[in-house]
Amino acid sequence: MRSPKAAPEDELHHRPPAAGATPPPAQQAAGRRKGTASRAWLVVSDCGAYLEEVGKHSIMRRTGLPARDLRVLDPLLSYPSTILGRERAIVINLEHIKAIITATEVLIPNSKDPMVAPFVQDLQSRVSSSYGAPQQAAESSDVDGEAMAKDASMGITKQNNMSAGETPEGSPTNPMDACKHGGTKVLPFEFRALEVCLESACRCLESETSTLEQEAYPALDELTSKISTLNLERVRQIKSRLVTISGRVQKVRDELEQLLDDDMDMAEMYLSEKLAQQRIGESSSRVDIDHDSFEVEEDRDEDFKDETEYSHGSLGCFKPNIEELEMLLEAYFVQIDGTLNKLSHLREYVDDTEDYINIMLDEKQNQLLQMGVMLSTATMVLTAGVVVVGLFGMNIQIDLFNAPAPSIKFWETTFGTIGGCIVLYVFAIGWGKKSGLLQ
């Protein structure tokens, strides 16, 4: 709820000036100073969507976020996927989805991105539709002082009855109970917007995973049948994309797992209930001030003070039932975990293909080594024959040269040398196979 002091400043920042009106010089100078920091934000609420030029300091006052949380949404900085639950807002940075979710509106800084257009359309269709009287009653707090005092007094009476053990009849105390009594379970505004963000991010990662699978499996199968430079380059690019997508999916999964493990972080995301509790506390304090002066006796004044302290204390130890948000996060945790399993199976298939390729290359290498051994053996045998030829080529006198038929002796010697080399080669190969050195 906006304080009375902040209302004129909010109107200055969020209401367009009248036609033909000239802002004062001080306002023009402030606009020039803040013009460099302001940018267009798409504001999506139950009433519709519109673009608004808002500066960083205005966003900080509007959402209660510190500057370090707004840096997560800066497109110039690279931050991993993050979901931050704060007192008055939820900061979403999931893949291409960057948004600030409050109890009544969603602020999107990169609405002009083509990848964000389907998300914006889905978000408008989810949050702009009417969800009945309970939600309207939760948002109709800006009424006149007399009606506020009357509602607050009725709320205090209900709290007194509940403290006495009585169950009040009529409308429930909050919109969630109203939806339960009405038979229709309706998510609060911030959870509907959070669901759209998670669904869009999971759908994007699932789509990229399916596309990668359609490209990876045929390329890997082709590589096993034919190892070439082109196929190896394709597989290298696919493996690089696989590592990148796996890291992004793993970060989203870790963020959801961290939220599911921390009940306090999930409790911080119940913005509508915290806003309703804050309004009840402010109404109780206002009624306490009205009845504190003249009309209430001293004992009743003490009761009102106890009620006021109880209402303010309930805000400090605000612990809603987080089962609803836990079920929502678990659904998308299972979905993103399934996507991660697909990527894990693809990674295993890539690893198996690499192992198969390495085995094939090792087999080729072994064949080349065996061929080298055989050629080395043949060279050694031929070298032995060359030695024999060298011996007979020496200029020495032997009986073979003085034979009556030297041509016959020459051919006998030649064929004998060749045969000896062949026998020696066969003997060397047979010994290598027998000893296991050759296959």
PDB file of C-alpha atoms in Angstrom, residues 152-329:
ATOM      1  CA  ALA A 152     -10.703  -2.730  10.198  1.00  0.00           C
ATOM      2  CA  SER A 153     -13.048  -2.837  13.179  1.00  0.00           C
ATOM      3  CA  MET A 154     -14.783  -5.872  11.673  1.00  0.00           C
ATOM      4  CA  GLY A 155     -11.380  -7.489  11.136  1.00  0.00           C
ATOM      5  CA  ILE A 156     -10.448  -6.891  14.796  1.00  0.00           C
ATOM      6  CA  THR A 157     -13.750  -8.382  15.927  1.00  0.00           C
ATOM      7  CA  LYS A 158     -13.025 -11.489  13.812  1.00  0.00           C
ATOM      8  CA  GLN A 159      -9.559 -11.754  15.324  1.00  0.00           C
ATOM      9  CA  ASN A 160     -11.011 -11.541  18.832  1.00  0.00           C
ATOM     10  CA  ASN A 161     -13.537 -14.255  17.962  1.00  0.00           C
ATOM     11  CA  MET A 162     -10.786 -16.454  16.543  1.00  0.00           C
ATOM     12  CA  SER A 163      -8.639 -15.934  19.649  1.00  0.00           C
ATOM     13  CA  ALA A 164     -11.647 -17.037  21.740  1.00  0.00           C
ATOM     14  CA  GLY A 165     -11.942 -20.249  19.731  1.00  0.00           C
ATOM     15  CA  GLU A 166     -14.910 -19.213  17.564  1.00  0.00           C
ATOM     16  CA  THR A 167     -15.033 -19.635  13.799  1.00  0.00           C
ATOM     17  CA  PRO A 168     -16.466 -16.542  12.045  1.00  0.00           C
ATOM     18  CA  GLU A 169     -19.202 -17.042   9.525  1.00  0.00           C
ATOM     19  CA  GLY A 170     -19.296 -15.254   6.211  1.00  0.00           C
ATOM     20  CA  SER A 171     -16.447 -14.338   3.915  1.00  0.00           C
ATOM     21  CA  PRO A 172     -13.003 -15.836   4.577  1.00  0.00           C
ATOM     22  CA  THR A 173     -10.116 -13.807   5.942  1.00  0.00           C
ATOM     23  CA  ASN A 174      -7.951 -13.782   2.770  1.00  0.00           C
ATOM     24  CA  PRO A 175      -8.367 -14.387  -0.947  1.00  0.00           C
ATOM     25  CA  MET A 176      -6.775 -17.823  -0.756  1.00  0.00           C
ATOM     26  CA  ASP A 177      -9.373 -18.988   1.804  1.00  0.00           C
ATOM     27  CA  ALA A 178     -12.090 -17.383  -0.251  1.00  0.00           C
ATOM     28  CA  CYS A 179     -11.069 -19.418  -3.258  1.00  0.00           C
ATOM     29  CA  LYS A 180     -11.029 -22.552  -1.135  1.00  0.00           C
ATOM     30  CA  HIS A 181     -14.500 -21.938   0.286  1.00  0.00           C
ATOM     31  CA  GLY A 182     -15.787 -21.120  -3.166  1.00  0.00           C
ATOM     32  CA  GLY A 183     -14.615 -24.503  -4.465  1.00  0.00           C
ATOM     33  CA  THR A 184     -12.154 -23.035  -6.998  1.00  0.00           C
ATOM     34  CA  LYS A 185      -8.456 -22.905  -6.283  1.00  0.00           C
ATOM     35  CA  VAL A 186      -6.987 -19.757  -7.844  1.00  0.00           C
ATOM     36  CA  LEU A 187      -3.303 -18.920  -7.782  1.00  0.00           C
ATOM     37  CA  PRO A 188      -2.315 -15.420  -6.623  1.00  0.00           C
ATOM     38  CA  PHE A 189      -1.169 -12.918  -9.215  1.00  0.00           C
ATOM     39  CA  GLU A 190       2.540 -13.369  -8.514  1.00  0.00           C
ATOM     40  CA  PHE A 191       2.325 -17.164  -8.821  1.00  0.00           C
ATOM     41  CA  ARG A 192       0.460 -16.973 -12.128  1.00  0.00           C
ATOM     42  CA  ALA A 193       3.166 -14.681 -13.479  1.00  0.00           C
ATOM     43  CA  LEU A 194       5.910 -16.906 -12.029  1.00  0.00           C
ATOM     44  CA  GLU A 195       4.324 -19.938 -13.670  1.00  0.00           C
ATOM     45  CA  VAL A 196       4.361 -18.214 -17.069  1.00  0.00           C
ATOM     46  CA  CYS A 197       8.051 -17.350 -16.624  1.00  0.00           C
ATOM     47  CA  LEU A 198       8.982 -20.905 -15.666  1.00  0.00           C
ATOM     48  CA  GLU A 199       6.883 -22.376 -18.446  1.00  0.00           C
ATOM     49  CA  SER A 200       8.431 -20.113 -21.078  1.00  0.00           C
ATOM     50  CA  ALA A 201      11.996 -20.830 -19.910  1.00  0.00           C
ATOM     51  CA  CYS A 202      11.425 -24.588 -19.720  1.00  0.00           C
ATOM     52  CA  ARG A 203       9.731 -24.571 -23.131  1.00  0.00           C
ATOM     53  CA  CYS A 204      12.670 -22.692 -24.663  1.00  0.00           C
ATOM     54  CA  LEU A 205      15.229 -25.105 -23.222  1.00  0.00           C
ATOM     55  CA  GLU A 206      13.108 -28.099 -24.254  1.00  0.00           C
ATOM     56  CA  SER A 207      12.875 -26.777 -27.805  1.00  0.00           C
ATOM     57  CA  GLU A 208      16.634 -26.246 -28.054  1.00  0.00           C
ATOM     58  CA  THR A 209      17.230 -29.728 -26.668  1.00  0.00           C
ATOM     59  CA  SER A 210      14.894 -31.330 -29.221  1.00  0.00           C
ATOM     60  CA  THR A 211      16.573 -29.424 -32.066  1.00  0.00           C
ATOM     61  CA  LEU A 212      19.990 -30.531 -30.860  1.00  0.00           C
ATOM     62  CA  GLU A 213      18.846 -34.155 -30.664  1.00  0.00           C
ATOM     63  CA  GLN A 214      17.520 -34.057 -34.222  1.00  0.00           C
ATOM     64  CA  GLU A 215      20.899 -32.817 -35.461  1.00  0.00           C
ATOM     65  CA  ALA A 216      23.174 -34.823 -33.185  1.00  0.00           C
ATOM     66  CA  TYR A 217      22.043 -38.426 -33.628  1.00  0.00           C
ATOM     67  CA  PRO A 218      22.277 -38.497 -37.482  1.00  0.00           C
ATOM     68  CA  ALA A 219      25.650 -36.721 -37.401  1.00  0.00           C
ATOM     69  CA  LEU A 220      27.039 -39.193 -34.863  1.00  0.00           C
ATOM     70  CA  ASP A 221      25.761 -42.177 -36.843  1.00  0.00           C
ATOM     71  CA  GLU A 222      27.324 -40.780 -40.016  1.00  0.00           C
ATOM     72  CA  LEU A 223      30.632 -40.295 -38.234  1.00  0.00           C
ATOM     73  CA  THR A 224      30.717 -43.952 -37.197  1.00  0.00           C
ATOM     74  CA  SER A 225      30.245 -45.020 -40.807  1.00  0.00           C
ATOM     75  CA  LYS A 226      32.715 -42.547 -42.319  1.00  0.00           C
ATOM     76  CA  ILE A 227      35.393 -40.708 -40.413  1.00  0.00           C
ATOM     77  CA  SER A 228      36.155 -37.493 -42.258  1.00  0.00           C
ATOM     78  CA  THR A 229      37.189 -33.967 -41.427  1.00  0.00           C
ATOM     79  CA  LEU A 230      33.715 -32.596 -42.237  1.00  0.00           C
ATOM     80  CA  ASN A 231      31.941 -35.108 -39.983  1.00  0.00           C
ATOM     81  CA  LEU A 232      34.415 -34.513 -37.169  1.00  0.00           C
ATOM     82  CA  GLU A 233      33.827 -30.742 -37.389  1.00  0.00           C
ATOM     83  CA  ARG A 234      30.049 -31.208 -37.240  1.00  0.00           C
ATOM     84  CA  VAL A 235      30.332 -33.408 -34.172  1.00  0.00           C
ATOM     85  CA  ARG A 236      32.683 -30.920 -32.524  1.00  0.00           C
ATOM     86  CA  GLN A 237      30.147 -28.099 -32.969  1.00  0.00           C
ATOM     87  CA  ILE A 238      27.329 -30.306 -31.679  1.00  0.00           C
ATOM     88  CA  LYS A 239      29.337 -31.223 -28.605  1.00  0.00           C
ATOM     89  CA  SER A 240      30.066 -27.558 -27.925  1.00  0.00           C
ATOM     90  CA  ARG A 241      26.347 -26.722 -28.121  1.00  0.00           C
ATOM     91  CA  LEU A 242      25.579 -29.689 -25.893  1.00  0.00           C
ATOM     92  CA  VAL A 243      27.934 -28.440 -23.188  1.00  0.00           C
ATOM     93  CA  THR A 244      26.429 -24.934 -23.362  1.00  0.00           C
ATOM     94  CA  ILE A 245      22.797 -26.053 -23.181  1.00  0.00           C
ATOM     95  CA  SER A 246      23.571 -28.543 -20.414  1.00  0.00           C
ATOM     96  CA  GLY A 247      25.094 -25.776 -18.319  1.00  0.00           C
ATOM     97  CA  ARG A 248      22.051 -23.538 -18.784  1.00  0.00           C
ATOM     98  CA  VAL A 249      19.608 -26.324 -17.946  1.00  0.00           C
ATOM     99  CA  GLN A 250      21.670 -27.353 -14.938  1.00  0.00           C
ATOM    100  CA  LYS A 251      21.649 -23.776 -13.602  1.00  0.00           C
ATOM    101  CA  VAL A 252      17.845 -23.528 -13.866  1.00  0.00           C
ATOM    102  CA  ARG A 253      17.494 -26.909 -12.180  1.00  0.00           C
ATOM    103  CA  ASP A 254      19.858 -25.912  -9.364  1.00  0.00           C
ATOM    104  CA  GLU A 255      17.946 -22.669  -8.830  1.00  0.00           C
ATOM    105  CA  LEU A 256      14.619 -24.509  -8.531  1.00  0.00           C
ATOM    106  CA  GLU A 257      16.178 -27.105  -6.256  1.00  0.00           C
ATOM    107  CA  GLN A 258      17.606 -24.375  -4.043  1.00  0.00           C
ATOM    108  CA  LEU A 259      14.188 -22.747  -3.740  1.00  0.00           C
ATOM    109  CA  LEU A 260      12.510 -26.057  -2.912  1.00  0.00           C
ATOM    110  CA  ASP A 261      15.076 -26.732  -0.181  1.00  0.00           C
ATOM    111  CA  ASP A 262      14.611 -23.308   1.482  1.00  0.00           C
ATOM    112  CA  ASP A 263      11.178 -22.722   3.009  1.00  0.00           C
ATOM    113  CA  MET A 264      11.995 -19.126   3.939  1.00  0.00           C
ATOM    114  CA  ASP A 265      12.745 -18.206   0.321  1.00  0.00           C
ATOM    115  CA  MET A 266       9.425 -19.686  -0.771  1.00  0.00           C
ATOM    116  CA  ALA A 267       7.608 -17.838   2.019  1.00  0.00           C
ATOM    117  CA  GLU A 268       9.094 -14.553   0.767  1.00  0.00           C
ATOM    118  CA  MET A 269       7.302 -15.053  -2.567  1.00  0.00           C
ATOM    119  CA  TYR A 270       3.794 -14.835  -1.083  1.00  0.00           C
ATOM    120  CA  LEU A 271       3.451 -11.178  -1.989  1.00  0.00           C
ATOM    121  CA  SER A 272      -0.355 -11.025  -2.018  1.00  0.00           C
ATOM    122  CA  GLU A 273      -0.690 -12.496   1.445  1.00  0.00           C
ATOM    123  CA  LYS A 274       2.034 -10.229   2.805  1.00  0.00           C
ATOM    124  CA  LEU A 275       0.260  -7.243   1.262  1.00  0.00           C
ATOM    125  CA  ALA A 276      -3.049  -8.316   2.788  1.00  0.00           C
ATOM    126  CA  GLN A 277      -1.421  -8.761   6.207  1.00  0.00           C
ATOM    127  CA  GLN A 278       0.172  -5.334   5.905  1.00  0.00           C
ATOM    128  CA  ARG A 279      -3.178  -3.724   5.094  1.00  0.00           C
ATOM    129  CA  ILE A 280      -4.820  -5.444   8.060  1.00  0.00           C
ATOM    130  CA  GLY A 281      -2.037  -4.200  10.336  1.00  0.00           C
ATOM    131  CA  GLU A 282      -2.327  -0.627   9.068  1.00  0.00           C
ATOM    132  CA  SER A 283      -6.138  -0.685   9.429  1.00  0.00           C
ATOM    133  CA  SER A 284      -5.865  -2.026  12.971  1.00  0.00           C
ATOM    134  CA  SER A 285      -3.388   0.704  13.885  1.00  0.00           C
ATOM    135  CA  ARG A 286      -5.679   3.380  12.425  1.00  0.00           C
ATOM    136  CA  VAL A 287      -8.701   2.133  14.389  1.00  0.00           C
ATOM    137  CA  ASP A 288      -6.578   1.910  17.511  1.00  0.00           C
ATOM    138  CA  ILE A 289      -5.649   5.579  17.168  1.00  0.00           C
ATOM    139  CA  ASP A 290      -9.313   6.603  16.618  1.00  0.00           C
ATOM    140  CA  HIS A 291     -10.607   4.735  19.660  1.00  0.00           C
ATOM    141  CA  ASP A 292      -7.630   5.403  21.889  1.00  0.00           C
ATOM    142  CA  SER A 293      -8.427   9.007  22.896  1.00  0.00           C
ATOM    143  CA  PHE A 294     -11.913   9.407  24.349  1.00  0.00           C
ATOM    144  CA  GLU A 295     -14.457   6.624  23.671  1.00  0.00           C
ATOM    145  CA  VAL A 296     -12.744   3.460  24.931  1.00  0.00           C
ATOM    146  CA  GLU A 297     -12.175   2.707  28.574  1.00  0.00           C
ATOM    147  CA  GLU A 298      -8.786   1.749  29.902  1.00  0.00           C
ATOM    148  CA  ASP A 299      -9.250  -2.046  29.738  1.00  0.00           C
ATOM    149  CA  ARG A 300     -10.525  -1.929  26.148  1.00  0.00           C
ATOM    150  CA  ASP A 301      -7.595   0.289  25.239  1.00  0.00           C
ATOM    151  CA  GLU A 302      -5.217  -2.393  26.500  1.00  0.00           C
ATOM    152  CA  ASP A 303      -7.050  -5.032  24.414  1.00  0.00           C
ATOM    153  CA  PHE A 304      -6.689  -2.902  21.291  1.00  0.00           C
ATOM    154  CA  LYS A 305      -2.996  -2.461  21.965  1.00  0.00           C
ATOM    155  CA  ASP A 306      -2.594  -6.220  22.318  1.00  0.00           C
ATOM    156  CA  GLU A 307      -4.404  -6.720  19.013  1.00  0.00           C
ATOM    157  CA  THR A 308      -2.192  -4.143  17.313  1.00  0.00           C
ATOM    158  CA  GLU A 309       0.946  -5.784  18.640  1.00  0.00           C
ATOM    159  CA  TYR A 310      -0.359  -9.161  17.514  1.00  0.00           C
ATOM    160  CA  SER A 311      -1.037  -7.907  13.996  1.00  0.00           C
ATOM    161  CA  HIS A 312       2.393  -6.265  13.689  1.00  0.00           C
ATOM    162  CA  GLY A 313       4.074  -9.329  15.176  1.00  0.00           C
ATOM    163  CA  SER A 314       2.338 -11.559  12.660  1.00  0.00           C
ATOM    164  CA  LEU A 315       3.987  -9.550   9.872  1.00  0.00           C
ATOM    165  CA  GLY A 316       7.419 -10.061  11.377  1.00  0.00           C
ATOM    166  CA  CYS A 317       7.003 -13.858  11.678  1.00  0.00           C
ATOM    167  CA  PHE A 318       4.962 -14.268   8.491  1.00  0.00           C
ATOM    168  CA  LYS A 319       4.933 -17.981   7.612  1.00  0.00           C
ATOM    169  CA  PRO A 320       2.316 -18.902   5.015  1.00  0.00           C
ATOM    170  CA  ASN A 321       1.522 -22.397   3.872  1.00  0.00           C
ATOM    171  CA  ILE A 322       4.111 -22.967   1.154  1.00  0.00           C
ATOM    172  CA  GLU A 323       2.596 -26.204  -0.118  1.00  0.00           C
ATOM    173  CA  GLU A 324       0.958 -24.449  -3.079  1.00  0.00           C
ATOM    174  CA  LEU A 325       4.184 -22.816  -4.292  1.00  0.00           C
ATOM    175  CA  GLU A 326       6.119 -26.006  -3.580  1.00  0.00           C
ATOM    176  CA  MET A 327       3.817 -28.006  -5.859  1.00  0.00           C
ATOM    177  CA  LEU A 328       4.189 -25.371  -8.588  1.00  0.00           C
ATOM    178  CA  LEU A 329       7.979 -25.415  -8.404  1.00  0.00           C
TER     179      LEU A 329
END
